[in-house]
Amino acid sequence: MRNPSITNISRRGILGGIGASAFVLAVGLPSRGWTQEEEPKFGRDAMPNGWSDDPKAFISIAEDGLVTVTVHRSEMGQGVRTSIAMVVADELGAEWDQVRVDQAPGDEEKYGNQDTDGSRSLRHFFMPMRRAGAAARRMLEQAAAAEWGVDIAEVKAEGHRVTHAASGRSLGYGELAGAAMDLDVPPADSLVLLDPSQFRYIGKSDIGLADNVGITTGTAIYGIDVRRDGMLYAVIARPPVYGGRVKSFDDSAALAIAGVEKVIAIDPVDFPTEFAPLGGVAVIARNTYLAMKGRDALTIEWEDGPNASYDSEAYRELLSKAANAPGGTVIRDQGDFDAGMAGAARTVEAEYYIPHLAQAPMEAPAAVVEIRDGKAEAWACTQAPQVTRLRLAERLKLDKGNVTVNVTLLGGGFGRKSKPDFVLEAGILSQAMNGAPVKLTWTREDDIHHGYYHTVSVEKMTAGLDDSGMPVAWLHRTAAPTIGSIFAPDPKQKLPFELGMGLLNMPLAIENIRAENPEASAHVRIGWYRSVSNIPHAFAIQSFISELADAVGRDPKDYLLEVIGPARLVDPRELGDVWNYGEDPEVYPIDTGRLAAVVEEAAKGIEWGRQMPAGQGLGIAGHYSFVSYVAVAAEVAVEDGVVSVPRVSIAIDCGAQVNPDRIRSQMEGAVIMGVGQALMTEVTFANGRAQQDNFDTYLVPRMEGAPKRIDVHLVTPGDAYDRPLGGVGEPGLPPVAPAIANAVFAATGQRIRRLPIADQLRS
């Protein structure tokens, strides 16, 4: 891995735009100098716009000593603004109460990749942020040494002051910032990072949230909170079927409503739709309520297009047929599956189904765009400001340099807000209103009806068992529409990154494994959803292992550990996974010992093996995703066919734990989201239309349905800081649903192979 350079961009001309700030430090990402013949890139180096020679400003210190950390990742509840700031503050030697956070606008030239997805923020930026803090600390020490005419080795920066022990002199960071700003940034290889034992904030649980006051007092600004002078408000009637368009419409009744300013038709785009708006008819009014009233008054005749007959039940049968037929593309072929099956003592097979899911963040998509003097400025709850900026410039036919995307707080994202279609809609409408600021609001119904859905999936599993009951042959067929369908015309097979999410790379100690991917067409927009393809793959594999354990009369936890096998390092490429979450397989091999350890820890936390009353049971699942290891042990109770989940034990090993509080909260959130997936959450389609509208039909757990007890166990490798970091935001989710389904079997003897469970136990 190439060491990133650190470049001094601290010049007074730059500081003009940041008020009293007197010091700016940038971490430059590696240059684009690599040739095609050089080693492949991994991690942040391989991300779109992930590296640049242009300055990136992350730290400023004002004359009063206030340290501002500019965070280039989006905050959607995961606490990344706090976590990044505490990393910088630790290495800088800053006092936490003198640190504040600013949100960076979308600017890939300045900040590199800003896509806040893939559980990458700390994984990719822990070390760069440490180096930024260390470089700033060093420059403050240089400034102080020069001021006192002493060797830099005699001074030390900590606690927001630089001191010279020999003379007893000291200066605050604010007093030194002006002198430090003119120094060259020290080379990266000259920096001395803190020993982890010296961390004051990293790894500690009492740091709180940097933006907690604003969030809890209602003063924090989310996308839906943005206000601009003279702002207009808009909602859009979109085609009810993906790929449909307006055949005709009558807006006379809408325009008759006082306060409705204009009705505008938005043309759809052809397949593949990528991140483009779906088209439709927009109503612009003096407030959002009037815009909604205007939309209700529209008379629209739709042309539904090629997906008019899309039906969930019929499509499930098609997927099942595909998953049960041989001949799909072989994506993993290890050992000799046919010979393994021929020699097996018995065969077990099962089919699993996962429905469409909608991200349904609590804050539905919302954006404001204003165009003035040939420049567009957007404010949006976006996970991908750089993509938003690019697509907005393309759609508005503006130079990208004339487009600014400001990132607000996000009221949840889960992958939905990685797609900038809603910001483009606001831009189109602002342009149509001569550049006036227009706020585009999606209602909850809009979000559930017109989303980028998690793919629907059928997973067919077949295993041949030997005389001892262990699998000697394993077949996994996965049939599901691909995310690639929004980028290419009608692709029918999963992309490598989808296959690499818990299917190809499950490190099972089985000699003969075959995986196949039959064809499946998409009929709705398929998009990223928290944990993405790990959800169906983990549900099928972890449920099936539990089924095998039952088939041979073994304890599910012990059997799972035996299938994982002895502790070993597995190169994901040997399993057919060429993606490995974008990380270097040499740096990130799969460690089955760590996977087994979280299984043991989760089981210990739930008191695995205890006698359960009638109608109650325990289930377990373990899964590797986003280069982290997570296991879940769930306790369920089933009464009159209704499942409740009173207790969950979840264990994660993500390497070093930068912000333990945030890790715990994300695991807790994953458990509650997983309970919803297991018990109640799905989007179904009939006549091409989503059948759910709001949280009364698209069900998610309420407080009374959440587990009464969630125990989070942070499993720490002994040499945590010598290992690369794993992801946190997404890995908690995949093992939750199979653990619950396995617990339901333990409680009732009825196997759950289709999610959500809903009323399956009542029929």
PDB file of C-alpha atoms in Angstrom, residues 24-276:
ATOM      1  CA  VAL A  24      -5.698  24.541   7.684  1.00  0.00           C
ATOM      2  CA  LEU A  25      -4.203  21.126   7.127  1.00  0.00           C
ATOM      3  CA  ALA A  26      -4.846  18.771   4.307  1.00  0.00           C
ATOM      4  CA  VAL A  27      -4.305  15.089   3.847  1.00  0.00           C
ATOM      5  CA  GLY A  28      -3.503  14.403   0.236  1.00  0.00           C
ATOM      6  CA  LEU A  29      -4.501  11.039  -1.089  1.00  0.00           C
ATOM      7  CA  PRO A  30      -2.002   9.168  -3.232  1.00  0.00           C
ATOM      8  CA  SER A  31      -1.401  10.700  -6.612  1.00  0.00           C
ATOM      9  CA  ARG A  32      -2.851   9.327  -9.828  1.00  0.00           C
ATOM     10  CA  GLY A  33       0.612   8.461 -11.031  1.00  0.00           C
ATOM     11  CA  TRP A  34       0.187   4.700 -11.113  1.00  0.00           C
ATOM     12  CA  THR A  35       0.267   3.062 -14.523  1.00  0.00           C
ATOM     13  CA  GLN A  36      -1.788   0.168 -15.789  1.00  0.00           C
ATOM     14  CA  GLU A  37       1.142  -2.151 -15.137  1.00  0.00           C
ATOM     15  CA  GLU A  38       1.247  -1.375 -11.442  1.00  0.00           C
ATOM     16  CA  GLU A  39      -0.404  -3.336  -8.672  1.00  0.00           C
ATOM     17  CA  PRO A  40      -4.202  -3.288  -8.453  1.00  0.00           C
ATOM     18  CA  LYS A  41      -5.658  -0.782  -6.048  1.00  0.00           C
ATOM     19  CA  PHE A  42      -7.689  -1.674  -2.987  1.00  0.00           C
ATOM     20  CA  GLY A  43      -9.626   0.047  -0.268  1.00  0.00           C
ATOM     21  CA  ARG A  44      -9.965   3.812  -0.542  1.00  0.00           C
ATOM     22  CA  ASP A  45      -7.354   3.890  -3.282  1.00  0.00           C
ATOM     23  CA  ALA A  46      -9.717   1.943  -5.519  1.00  0.00           C
ATOM     24  CA  MET A  47     -12.812   4.030  -4.826  1.00  0.00           C
ATOM     25  CA  PRO A  48     -14.125   6.407  -7.484  1.00  0.00           C
ATOM     26  CA  ASN A  49     -12.319   9.697  -6.986  1.00  0.00           C
ATOM     27  CA  GLY A  50     -10.718   8.099  -3.955  1.00  0.00           C
ATOM     28  CA  TRP A  51      -7.407   9.842  -4.405  1.00  0.00           C
ATOM     29  CA  SER A  52      -6.223  13.104  -5.797  1.00  0.00           C
ATOM     30  CA  ASP A  53      -3.315  15.473  -5.683  1.00  0.00           C
ATOM     31  CA  ASP A  54      -5.626  18.361  -4.918  1.00  0.00           C
ATOM     32  CA  PRO A  55      -5.625  19.733  -1.373  1.00  0.00           C
ATOM     33  CA  LYS A  56      -8.122  18.339   1.082  1.00  0.00           C
ATOM     34  CA  ALA A  57      -8.779  20.457   4.148  1.00  0.00           C
ATOM     35  CA  PHE A  58      -9.778  18.549   7.232  1.00  0.00           C
ATOM     36  CA  ILE A  59      -8.485  20.546  10.195  1.00  0.00           C
ATOM     37  CA  SER A  60      -8.552  24.219  11.068  1.00  0.00           C
ATOM     38  CA  ILE A  61      -7.589  25.914  14.313  1.00  0.00           C
ATOM     39  CA  ALA A  62      -8.998  29.325  15.124  1.00  0.00           C
ATOM     40  CA  GLU A  63      -7.167  32.046  17.016  1.00  0.00           C
ATOM     41  CA  ASP A  64      -9.214  31.210  20.103  1.00  0.00           C
ATOM     42  CA  GLY A  65      -8.014  27.621  19.892  1.00  0.00           C
ATOM     43  CA  LEU A  66     -11.230  26.123  18.567  1.00  0.00           C
ATOM     44  CA  VAL A  67     -10.385  23.099  16.417  1.00  0.00           C
ATOM     45  CA  THR A  68     -12.729  22.428  13.513  1.00  0.00           C
ATOM     46  CA  VAL A  69     -12.680  19.006  11.896  1.00  0.00           C
ATOM     47  CA  THR A  70     -14.268  18.906   8.466  1.00  0.00           C
ATOM     48  CA  VAL A  71     -15.933  15.540   7.970  1.00  0.00           C
ATOM     49  CA  HIS A  72     -16.389  14.417   4.383  1.00  0.00           C
ATOM     50  CA  ARG A  73     -18.702  11.496   5.194  1.00  0.00           C
ATOM     51  CA  SER A  74     -22.467  11.783   5.631  1.00  0.00           C
ATOM     52  CA  GLU A  75     -23.989  11.480   9.100  1.00  0.00           C
ATOM     53  CA  MET A  76     -27.094   9.300   9.038  1.00  0.00           C
ATOM     54  CA  GLY A  77     -27.158   8.085  12.594  1.00  0.00           C
ATOM     55  CA  GLN A  78     -23.997   6.002  12.643  1.00  0.00           C
ATOM     56  CA  GLY A  79     -21.991   8.661  14.461  1.00  0.00           C
ATOM     57  CA  VAL A  80     -19.307   9.071  11.841  1.00  0.00           C
ATOM     58  CA  ARG A  81     -18.898  12.785  12.452  1.00  0.00           C
ATOM     59  CA  THR A  82     -18.053  12.059  16.063  1.00  0.00           C
ATOM     60  CA  SER A  83     -15.831   9.104  15.279  1.00  0.00           C
ATOM     61  CA  ILE A  84     -13.714  10.886  12.687  1.00  0.00           C
ATOM     62  CA  ALA A  85     -13.385  13.970  14.862  1.00  0.00           C
ATOM     63  CA  MET A  86     -12.247  11.936  17.865  1.00  0.00           C
ATOM     64  CA  VAL A  87      -9.554  10.240  15.783  1.00  0.00           C
ATOM     65  CA  VAL A  88      -8.211  13.608  14.662  1.00  0.00           C
ATOM     66  CA  ALA A  89      -8.510  15.096  18.142  1.00  0.00           C
ATOM     67  CA  ASP A  90      -6.608  12.233  19.717  1.00  0.00           C
ATOM     68  CA  GLU A  91      -3.620  12.484  17.427  1.00  0.00           C
ATOM     69  CA  LEU A  92      -3.719  16.276  17.535  1.00  0.00           C
ATOM     70  CA  GLY A  93      -3.662  16.303  21.326  1.00  0.00           C
ATOM     71  CA  ALA A  94      -6.785  18.446  21.388  1.00  0.00           C
ATOM     72  CA  GLU A  95      -9.247  18.874  24.215  1.00  0.00           C
ATOM     73  CA  TRP A  96     -12.601  17.415  23.138  1.00  0.00           C
ATOM     74  CA  ASP A  97     -14.575  20.364  24.468  1.00  0.00           C
ATOM     75  CA  GLN A  98     -12.631  22.606  22.100  1.00  0.00           C
ATOM     76  CA  VAL A  99     -13.385  20.539  19.006  1.00  0.00           C
ATOM     77  CA  ARG A 100     -16.300  21.065  16.664  1.00  0.00           C
ATOM     78  CA  VAL A 101     -17.355  19.394  13.453  1.00  0.00           C
ATOM     79  CA  ASP A 102     -18.174  20.880  10.073  1.00  0.00           C
ATOM     80  CA  GLN A 103     -19.793  18.960   7.249  1.00  0.00           C
ATOM     81  CA  ALA A 104     -17.969  19.021   3.921  1.00  0.00           C
ATOM     82  CA  PRO A 105     -19.895  19.743   0.747  1.00  0.00           C
ATOM     83  CA  GLY A 106     -19.631  17.370  -2.174  1.00  0.00           C
ATOM     84  CA  ASP A 107     -16.191  17.953  -3.651  1.00  0.00           C
ATOM     85  CA  GLU A 108     -14.335  14.888  -4.827  1.00  0.00           C
ATOM     86  CA  GLU A 109     -11.354  16.878  -6.059  1.00  0.00           C
ATOM     87  CA  LYS A 110     -10.866  18.240  -2.568  1.00  0.00           C
ATOM     88  CA  TYR A 111     -11.917  15.375  -0.340  1.00  0.00           C
ATOM     89  CA  GLY A 112     -11.673  12.240  -2.448  1.00  0.00           C
ATOM     90  CA  ASN A 113     -14.415   9.645  -2.371  1.00  0.00           C
ATOM     91  CA  GLN A 114     -17.382  10.677  -0.258  1.00  0.00           C
ATOM     92  CA  ASP A 115     -19.762   7.762  -0.811  1.00  0.00           C
ATOM     93  CA  THR A 116     -20.957   6.948   2.675  1.00  0.00           C
ATOM     94  CA  ASP A 117     -21.845   3.344   2.084  1.00  0.00           C
ATOM     95  CA  GLY A 118     -20.253  -0.063   2.204  1.00  0.00           C
ATOM     96  CA  SER A 119     -19.340   0.350   5.903  1.00  0.00           C
ATOM     97  CA  ARG A 120     -16.153   2.031   4.773  1.00  0.00           C
ATOM     98  CA  SER A 121     -15.852   5.387   6.524  1.00  0.00           C
ATOM     99  CA  LEU A 122     -13.562   4.449   9.376  1.00  0.00           C
ATOM    100  CA  ARG A 123     -12.198   1.421   7.561  1.00  0.00           C
ATOM    101  CA  HIS A 124     -10.814   3.693   4.873  1.00  0.00           C
ATOM    102  CA  PHE A 125     -10.091   6.863   6.801  1.00  0.00           C
ATOM    103  CA  PHE A 126      -8.940   5.824  10.264  1.00  0.00           C
ATOM    104  CA  MET A 127      -5.266   6.016   9.350  1.00  0.00           C
ATOM    105  CA  PRO A 128      -5.493   9.136   7.118  1.00  0.00           C
ATOM    106  CA  MET A 129      -7.273  10.986   9.899  1.00  0.00           C
ATOM    107  CA  ARG A 130      -4.690   9.843  12.416  1.00  0.00           C
ATOM    108  CA  ARG A 131      -1.962  11.139  10.144  1.00  0.00           C
ATOM    109  CA  ALA A 132      -3.784  14.448   9.702  1.00  0.00           C
ATOM    110  CA  GLY A 133      -3.954  14.919  13.452  1.00  0.00           C
ATOM    111  CA  ALA A 134      -0.356  13.874  13.938  1.00  0.00           C
ATOM    112  CA  ALA A 135       0.854  16.239  11.223  1.00  0.00           C
ATOM    113  CA  ALA A 136      -1.008  19.155  12.772  1.00  0.00           C
ATOM    114  CA  ARG A 137       0.436  18.316  16.164  1.00  0.00           C
ATOM    115  CA  ARG A 138       3.899  18.254  14.701  1.00  0.00           C
ATOM    116  CA  MET A 139       3.450  21.626  12.984  1.00  0.00           C
ATOM    117  CA  LEU A 140       2.257  23.236  16.199  1.00  0.00           C
ATOM    118  CA  GLU A 141       5.344  21.879  17.919  1.00  0.00           C
ATOM    119  CA  GLN A 142       7.535  23.272  15.153  1.00  0.00           C
ATOM    120  CA  ALA A 143       5.941  26.686  15.530  1.00  0.00           C
ATOM    121  CA  ALA A 144       6.445  26.673  19.288  1.00  0.00           C
ATOM    122  CA  ALA A 145      10.069  25.534  19.015  1.00  0.00           C
ATOM    123  CA  ALA A 146      10.788  28.334  16.580  1.00  0.00           C
ATOM    124  CA  GLU A 147       9.083  30.877  18.839  1.00  0.00           C
ATOM    125  CA  TRP A 148      11.239  29.838  21.789  1.00  0.00           C
ATOM    126  CA  GLY A 149      14.417  29.118  19.826  1.00  0.00           C
ATOM    127  CA  VAL A 150      14.674  25.553  21.081  1.00  0.00           C
ATOM    128  CA  ASP A 151      14.938  22.170  19.440  1.00  0.00           C
ATOM    129  CA  ILE A 152      11.607  20.631  18.519  1.00  0.00           C
ATOM    130  CA  ALA A 153      12.533  17.541  20.512  1.00  0.00           C
ATOM    131  CA  GLU A 154      12.261  19.671  23.660  1.00  0.00           C
ATOM    132  CA  VAL A 155       8.624  20.610  23.182  1.00  0.00           C
ATOM    133  CA  LYS A 156       5.459  18.588  23.353  1.00  0.00           C
ATOM    134  CA  ALA A 157       1.893  19.205  22.190  1.00  0.00           C
ATOM    135  CA  GLU A 158      -0.900  17.780  24.291  1.00  0.00           C
ATOM    136  CA  GLY A 159      -3.972  19.002  26.074  1.00  0.00           C
ATOM    137  CA  HIS A 160      -4.430  21.828  23.577  1.00  0.00           C
ATOM    138  CA  ARG A 161      -1.104  23.419  24.542  1.00  0.00           C
ATOM    139  CA  VAL A 162       2.508  23.097  23.496  1.00  0.00           C
ATOM    140  CA  THR A 163       4.924  23.136  26.422  1.00  0.00           C
ATOM    141  CA  HIS A 164       8.674  23.454  26.897  1.00  0.00           C
ATOM    142  CA  ALA A 165       9.343  21.530  30.059  1.00  0.00           C
ATOM    143  CA  ALA A 166      12.876  22.892  30.556  1.00  0.00           C
ATOM    144  CA  SER A 167      11.699  26.501  30.801  1.00  0.00           C
ATOM    145  CA  GLY A 168       8.122  25.942  31.910  1.00  0.00           C
ATOM    146  CA  ARG A 169       6.812  27.946  28.973  1.00  0.00           C
ATOM    147  CA  SER A 170       3.649  26.983  27.106  1.00  0.00           C
ATOM    148  CA  LEU A 171       1.412  28.336  24.363  1.00  0.00           C
ATOM    149  CA  GLY A 172      -2.128  27.420  23.433  1.00  0.00           C
ATOM    150  CA  TYR A 173      -2.972  25.955  20.048  1.00  0.00           C
ATOM    151  CA  GLY A 174      -4.790  29.132  19.045  1.00  0.00           C
ATOM    152  CA  GLU A 175      -1.734  31.224  19.832  1.00  0.00           C
ATOM    153  CA  LEU A 176       0.416  29.028  17.602  1.00  0.00           C
ATOM    154  CA  ALA A 177      -1.997  28.462  14.752  1.00  0.00           C
ATOM    155  CA  GLY A 178      -0.986  31.579  12.839  1.00  0.00           C
ATOM    156  CA  ALA A 179       2.700  30.603  12.834  1.00  0.00           C
ATOM    157  CA  ALA A 180       2.027  26.944  12.176  1.00  0.00           C
ATOM    158  CA  MET A 181      -0.037  27.706   9.113  1.00  0.00           C
ATOM    159  CA  ASP A 182       2.951  28.836   7.087  1.00  0.00           C
ATOM    160  CA  LEU A 183       5.001  25.731   7.742  1.00  0.00           C
ATOM    161  CA  ASP A 184       5.306  22.916   5.285  1.00  0.00           C
ATOM    162  CA  VAL A 185       3.381  19.824   6.220  1.00  0.00           C
ATOM    163  CA  PRO A 186       5.873  17.195   7.374  1.00  0.00           C
ATOM    164  CA  PRO A 187       6.276  14.128   5.178  1.00  0.00           C
ATOM    165  CA  ALA A 188       4.037  11.251   6.114  1.00  0.00           C
ATOM    166  CA  ASP A 189       6.960   8.954   6.870  1.00  0.00           C
ATOM    167  CA  SER A 190       8.309  11.430   9.408  1.00  0.00           C
ATOM    168  CA  LEU A 191       5.170  11.419  11.520  1.00  0.00           C
ATOM    169  CA  VAL A 192       5.096   9.641  14.847  1.00  0.00           C
ATOM    170  CA  LEU A 193       1.636   8.358  15.623  1.00  0.00           C
ATOM    171  CA  LEU A 194       0.498   7.819  19.160  1.00  0.00           C
ATOM    172  CA  ASP A 195       0.827   4.419  20.695  1.00  0.00           C
ATOM    173  CA  PRO A 196      -2.702   3.080  21.256  1.00  0.00           C
ATOM    174  CA  SER A 197      -2.037   3.151  24.995  1.00  0.00           C
ATOM    175  CA  GLN A 198      -1.879   6.946  24.697  1.00  0.00           C
ATOM    176  CA  PHE A 199      -5.349   7.316  23.152  1.00  0.00           C
ATOM    177  CA  ARG A 200      -7.639   9.536  25.208  1.00  0.00           C
ATOM    178  CA  TYR A 201     -10.704   9.241  22.957  1.00  0.00           C
ATOM    179  CA  ILE A 202     -10.247   6.353  20.533  1.00  0.00           C
ATOM    180  CA  GLY A 203     -11.664   3.169  21.984  1.00  0.00           C
ATOM    181  CA  LYS A 204     -13.358   4.972  24.846  1.00  0.00           C
ATOM    182  CA  SER A 205     -17.095   4.861  25.551  1.00  0.00           C
ATOM    183  CA  ASP A 206     -17.696   8.222  27.200  1.00  0.00           C
ATOM    184  CA  ILE A 207     -17.207  10.593  24.282  1.00  0.00           C
ATOM    185  CA  GLY A 208     -20.864  11.272  23.452  1.00  0.00           C
ATOM    186  CA  LEU A 209     -22.007  12.638  20.104  1.00  0.00           C
ATOM    187  CA  ALA A 210     -20.447  15.729  18.562  1.00  0.00           C
ATOM    188  CA  ASP A 211     -23.802  16.904  17.235  1.00  0.00           C
ATOM    189  CA  ASN A 212     -25.995  15.562  20.003  1.00  0.00           C
ATOM    190  CA  VAL A 213     -27.262  18.926  21.249  1.00  0.00           C
ATOM    191  CA  GLY A 214     -28.562  19.937  17.837  1.00  0.00           C
ATOM    192  CA  ILE A 215     -30.185  16.572  17.275  1.00  0.00           C
ATOM    193  CA  THR A 216     -31.873  16.361  20.662  1.00  0.00           C
ATOM    194  CA  THR A 217     -33.026  20.003  20.747  1.00  0.00           C
ATOM    195  CA  GLY A 218     -34.402  19.995  17.231  1.00  0.00           C
ATOM    196  CA  THR A 219     -31.995  22.625  15.930  1.00  0.00           C
ATOM    197  CA  ALA A 220     -29.994  20.266  13.734  1.00  0.00           C
ATOM    198  CA  ILE A 221     -30.729  20.652  10.017  1.00  0.00           C
ATOM    199  CA  TYR A 222     -31.895  17.638   8.046  1.00  0.00           C
ATOM    200  CA  GLY A 223     -32.711  17.706   4.356  1.00  0.00           C
ATOM    201  CA  ILE A 224     -36.355  18.338   5.016  1.00  0.00           C
ATOM    202  CA  ASP A 225     -35.542  21.298   7.319  1.00  0.00           C
ATOM    203  CA  VAL A 226     -33.751  23.484   4.748  1.00  0.00           C
ATOM    204  CA  ARG A 227     -35.321  26.871   4.110  1.00  0.00           C
ATOM    205  CA  ARG A 228     -34.327  29.496   1.515  1.00  0.00           C
ATOM    206  CA  ASP A 229     -35.747  32.935   0.925  1.00  0.00           C
ATOM    207  CA  GLY A 230     -38.454  32.844  -1.708  1.00  0.00           C
ATOM    208  CA  MET A 231     -38.545  29.079  -1.671  1.00  0.00           C
ATOM    209  CA  LEU A 232     -41.235  27.143  -3.517  1.00  0.00           C
ATOM    210  CA  TYR A 233     -42.400  23.662  -2.608  1.00  0.00           C
ATOM    211  CA  ALA A 234     -43.005  20.663  -4.818  1.00  0.00           C
ATOM    212  CA  VAL A 235     -44.246  17.106  -4.878  1.00  0.00           C
ATOM    213  CA  ILE A 236     -44.405  14.811  -7.886  1.00  0.00           C
ATOM    214  CA  ALA A 237     -46.920  12.269  -9.153  1.00  0.00           C
ATOM    215  CA  ARG A 238     -44.670   9.519 -10.507  1.00  0.00           C
ATOM    216  CA  PRO A 239     -45.561   6.589 -12.770  1.00  0.00           C
ATOM    217  CA  PRO A 240     -47.025   3.864 -10.529  1.00  0.00           C
ATOM    218  CA  VAL A 241     -45.192   1.195 -12.540  1.00  0.00           C
ATOM    219  CA  TYR A 242     -41.442   1.220 -13.115  1.00  0.00           C
ATOM    220  CA  GLY A 243     -40.832   2.224 -16.712  1.00  0.00           C
ATOM    221  CA  GLY A 244     -44.248   3.816 -17.120  1.00  0.00           C
ATOM    222  CA  ARG A 245     -44.905   7.320 -18.339  1.00  0.00           C
ATOM    223  CA  VAL A 246     -47.591   9.947 -18.546  1.00  0.00           C
ATOM    224  CA  LYS A 247     -50.045   9.344 -21.373  1.00  0.00           C
ATOM    225  CA  SER A 248     -52.056  12.490 -20.715  1.00  0.00           C
ATOM    226  CA  PHE A 249     -52.980  14.705 -17.806  1.00  0.00           C
ATOM    227  CA  ASP A 250     -55.394  17.464 -16.834  1.00  0.00           C
ATOM    228  CA  ASP A 251     -54.046  20.029 -14.382  1.00  0.00           C
ATOM    229  CA  SER A 252     -56.945  22.467 -14.403  1.00  0.00           C
ATOM    230  CA  ALA A 253     -58.247  21.423 -10.991  1.00  0.00           C
ATOM    231  CA  ALA A 254     -54.783  21.597  -9.491  1.00  0.00           C
ATOM    232  CA  LEU A 255     -54.107  25.051 -10.849  1.00  0.00           C
ATOM    233  CA  ALA A 256     -57.438  26.235  -9.474  1.00  0.00           C
ATOM    234  CA  ILE A 257     -56.134  25.726  -5.927  1.00  0.00           C
ATOM    235  CA  ALA A 258     -54.941  29.013  -4.450  1.00  0.00           C
ATOM    236  CA  GLY A 259     -51.220  28.784  -3.822  1.00  0.00           C
ATOM    237  CA  VAL A 260     -50.473  26.265  -6.559  1.00  0.00           C
ATOM    238  CA  GLU A 261     -48.010  28.062  -8.810  1.00  0.00           C
ATOM    239  CA  LYS A 262     -47.325  25.702 -11.641  1.00  0.00           C
ATOM    240  CA  VAL A 263     -47.695  22.141 -12.908  1.00  0.00           C
ATOM    241  CA  ILE A 264     -44.742  20.722 -14.791  1.00  0.00           C
ATOM    242  CA  ALA A 265     -44.401  17.447 -16.678  1.00  0.00           C
ATOM    243  CA  ILE A 266     -41.062  15.692 -16.163  1.00  0.00           C
ATOM    244  CA  ASP A 267     -39.985  13.361 -18.928  1.00  0.00           C
ATOM    245  CA  PRO A 268     -38.810   9.902 -17.899  1.00  0.00           C
ATOM    246  CA  VAL A 269     -35.615   8.377 -19.152  1.00  0.00           C
ATOM    247  CA  ASP A 270     -35.244   5.112 -20.996  1.00  0.00           C
ATOM    248  CA  PHE A 271     -33.859   1.924 -19.454  1.00  0.00           C
ATOM    249  CA  PRO A 272     -31.457   1.581 -17.791  1.00  0.00           C
ATOM    250  CA  THR A 273     -32.573   4.359 -15.510  1.00  0.00           C
ATOM    251  CA  GLU A 274     -29.503   4.533 -13.257  1.00  0.00           C
ATOM    252  CA  PHE A 275     -30.094   7.461 -10.870  1.00  0.00           C
ATOM    253  CA  ALA A 276     -32.392   9.440 -13.154  1.00  0.00           C
TER     254      ALA A 276
END
